[in-house]
Coordinates of C-alpha atoms in Angstrom, one line a residue:
V1 CA 94.8 -10.8 -26.1
T2 CA 97.1 -9.8 -23.8
C3 CA 97.8 -11.2 -20.5
D4 CA 96.1 -8.2 -18.6
D5 CA 93.4 -8.4 -21.2
F6 CA 92.9 -12.3 -20.4
I7 CA 92.6 -11.8 -16.7
Q8 CA 90.8 -8.5 -16.6
C9 CA 88.2 -11.1 -18.2
M10 CA 88.5 -13.7 -16.3
E11 CA 88.1 -11.5 -13.3
D12 CA 85.3 -9.9 -15.1
A13 CA 83.6 -13.3 -15.4
N14 CA 84.1 -14.8 -11.9
G15 CA 83.5 -11.5 -10.1
A16 CA 87.1 -12.3 -8.7
D17 CA 90.2 -10.2 -8.0
L18 CA 93.4 -11.9 -9.4
K19 CA 95.8 -9.2 -9.4
Q20 CA 98.2 -11.1 -7.4
F21 CA 97.8 -14.0 -10.3
K22 CA 99.1 -11.6 -12.2
L23 CA 102.5 -11.8 -10.3
W24 CA 102.9 -14.8 -12.1
Y25 CA 103.2 -13.8 -15.5
S26 CA 105.1 -10.2 -14.0
Q27 CA 107.9 -11.8 -11.5
A28 CA 111.0 -13.4 -12.8
G29 CA 112.1 -16.5 -11.1
T30 CA 110.6 -19.9 -9.1
P31 CA 108.9 -19.4 -6.2
V32 CA 110.3 -21.7 -2.9
V33 CA 108.3 -23.0 -0.7
T34 CA 109.3 -24.2 2.9
L35 CA 106.7 -26.5 4.0
D36 CA 107.8 -26.8 8.3
E37 CA 105.0 -29.2 10.3
S38 CA 104.1 -28.9 13.9
Y39 CA 102.1 -32.2 15.6
D40 CA 100.4 -32.0 19.0
P41 CA 99.5 -35.4 20.3
A42 CA 97.3 -34.3 22.7
S43 CA 95.1 -32.5 20.8
K44 CA 95.8 -34.5 18.0
T45 CA 96.3 -31.6 15.0
L46 CA 99.0 -31.2 12.6
T47 CA 99.6 -27.0 11.9
L48 CA 101.7 -26.6 8.7
T49 CA 103.6 -23.4 8.6
V50 CA 104.2 -22.9 4.4
R51 CA 106.5 -20.1 4.0
Q52 CA 107.4 -19.0 0.0
S53 CA 110.3 -16.6 -1.1
N54 CA 111.4 -16.3 -4.9
A55 CA 115.3 -14.4 -4.8
P56 CA 116.1 -10.9 -6.6
S57 CA 117.2 -10.1 -9.8
P58 CA 117.9 -8.7 -12.7
G59 CA 115.6 -5.0 -12.4
Q60 CA 113.0 -6.9 -9.6
S61 CA 115.1 -6.6 -6.3
E62 CA 111.9 -7.3 -4.3
K63 CA 109.1 -9.9 -5.0
L64 CA 105.9 -10.0 -3.5
P65 CA 104.2 -13.1 -2.2
Q66 CA 102.6 -15.0 -5.2
V67 CA 99.2 -17.1 -5.4
I68 CA 100.3 -20.6 -5.1
P69 CA 97.4 -23.8 -5.4
L70 CA 99.0 -26.2 -2.9
A71 CA 97.7 -29.3 -3.4
V72 CA 97.8 -31.6 -0.3
G73 CA 97.5 -34.9 1.1
L74 CA 97.4 -37.0 4.5
L75 CA 98.8 -40.8 4.6
G76 CA 97.6 -42.4 7.6
P77 CA 100.3 -44.6 10.1
D78 CA 98.9 -47.4 7.8
G79 CA 99.6 -46.0 4.5
Q80 CA 96.0 -44.8 3.6
D81 CA 94.5 -41.9 2.6
L82 CA 92.8 -39.4 5.3
S83 CA 90.5 -36.6 4.2
P84 CA 92.6 -34.3 6.5
R85 CA 90.0 -31.5 7.7
L86 CA 90.8 -27.5 8.5
E87 CA 90.5 -26.4 11.8
G88 CA 86.9 -24.5 12.0
E89 CA 85.5 -27.0 9.5
S90 CA 82.6 -29.4 11.2
V91 CA 82.1 -31.5 8.6
T92 CA 85.3 -33.6 7.3
P93 CA 85.2 -33.0 3.1
G94 CA 84.9 -36.5 1.3
S95 CA 87.9 -36.1 -0.8
T96 CA 91.9 -37.1 0.3
T97 CA 93.5 -34.2 -1.2
R98 CA 92.5 -30.4 -0.7
V99 CA 94.1 -28.1 -2.5
L100 CA 95.3 -25.0 0.1
T101 CA 95.7 -21.3 -1.3
V102 CA 98.7 -19.5 -0.2
C103 CA 98.8 -16.1 -1.1
H104 CA 101.3 -14.8 1.8
Q105 CA 105.4 -15.0 2.9
E106 CA 103.8 -17.2 5.2
D107 CA 100.7 -18.6 6.2
Q108 CA 99.5 -21.3 8.5
F109 CA 97.6 -24.2 7.9
R110 CA 95.8 -26.8 10.8
F111 CA 94.7 -30.3 10.3
V112 CA 92.3 -31.6 13.6
D113 CA 92.1 -35.1 14.5
V114 CA 94.9 -36.3 12.5
P115 CA 95.8 -39.9 14.7
P116 CA 99.8 -40.1 15.5
G117 CA 102.2 -41.3 12.9
T118 CA 100.3 -39.5 9.7
I119 CA 102.8 -38.5 7.3
L120 CA 101.8 -35.1 4.9
S121 CA 101.9 -35.6 1.2
P122 CA 102.4 -32.2 -0.3
L123 CA 102.0 -30.7 -4.1
R124 CA 99.7 -33.9 -5.0
D125 CA 99.8 -33.8 -9.0
F126 CA 102.7 -31.2 -9.2
S127 CA 100.4 -28.7 -8.2
A128 CA 102.1 -25.8 -8.1
P129 CA 105.1 -24.9 -10.3
V130 CA 107.7 -24.0 -7.4
R131 CA 110.4 -26.1 -5.4
L132 CA 109.6 -27.3 -2.8
H133 CA 112.2 -27.6 0.3
Q134 CA 111.1 -29.8 3.2
N135 CA 113.1 -31.4 6.0
R136 CA 112.4 -35.1 4.6
K137 CA 114.0 -38.1 7.2
P138 CA 114.3 -41.4 4.4
E139 CA 112.1 -43.6 6.7
E140 CA 108.9 -40.7 5.5
L141 CA 110.4 -40.9 2.2
A142 CA 110.5 -44.5 1.7
F143 CA 106.5 -44.8 3.1
L144 CA 105.4 -42.0 0.5
L145 CA 107.6 -44.5 -1.6
A146 CA 105.3 -47.4 -0.8
H147 CA 102.3 -45.3 0.1
D148 CA 101.4 -42.1 -1.8
S149 CA 98.3 -42.8 -4.1
D150 CA 100.3 -39.9 -5.9
A151 CA 102.2 -40.7 -8.7
F152 CA 104.1 -37.2 -8.6
N153 CA 104.9 -37.7 -4.8
Q154 CA 106.0 -41.1 -5.2
W155 CA 108.2 -40.0 -8.0
D156 CA 109.9 -37.5 -6.1
S157 CA 109.6 -39.7 -2.6
G158 CA 111.8 -41.6 -4.5
Q159 CA 114.3 -39.1 -6.5
L160 CA 115.0 -37.5 -3.3
L161 CA 116.0 -40.5 -1.3
A162 CA 118.0 -41.8 -4.0
T163 CA 119.9 -38.2 -3.3
Q164 CA 119.9 -38.6 0.5
A165 CA 121.7 -42.5 -0.2
I166 CA 124.5 -40.4 -2.5
Q167 CA 124.4 -37.8 -0.6
R168 CA 125.5 -40.1 2.8
S169 CA 128.1 -42.0 0.8

């Protein structure tokens, strides 16, 4: 069974178009995902802008955006997991991890009812094989290292914190 046959079978079984998913198998390289956050204290909203790119490689000068499952969580200022609710949703989901579907070069997600001092916990459980870029202050990384319920993010925060410390010395 070829990859194309497998994906066609999955499309048929699920009634879904998985053409963009095929890019994981036909484009070389690892996508780079860049996260930018903007918090509005007046409306208590956190806007997450997600950008993806994939550098040109031999024979593939242009790359198309891929489907990236980006699992995220929100940690309140007390270090407790919150249930992230997106704008337009009437009910807060019970889960503390949301999987956002990133499928364009740039996607935006707006979380509502977010208390001040909330910290984003991105790429939980290493939900996608991407290189993550995000400007993080040492205090935010230390907070995630101490409080994040996601073991991958605790480990990653410690690695980034150590790297920042080495680069400063």
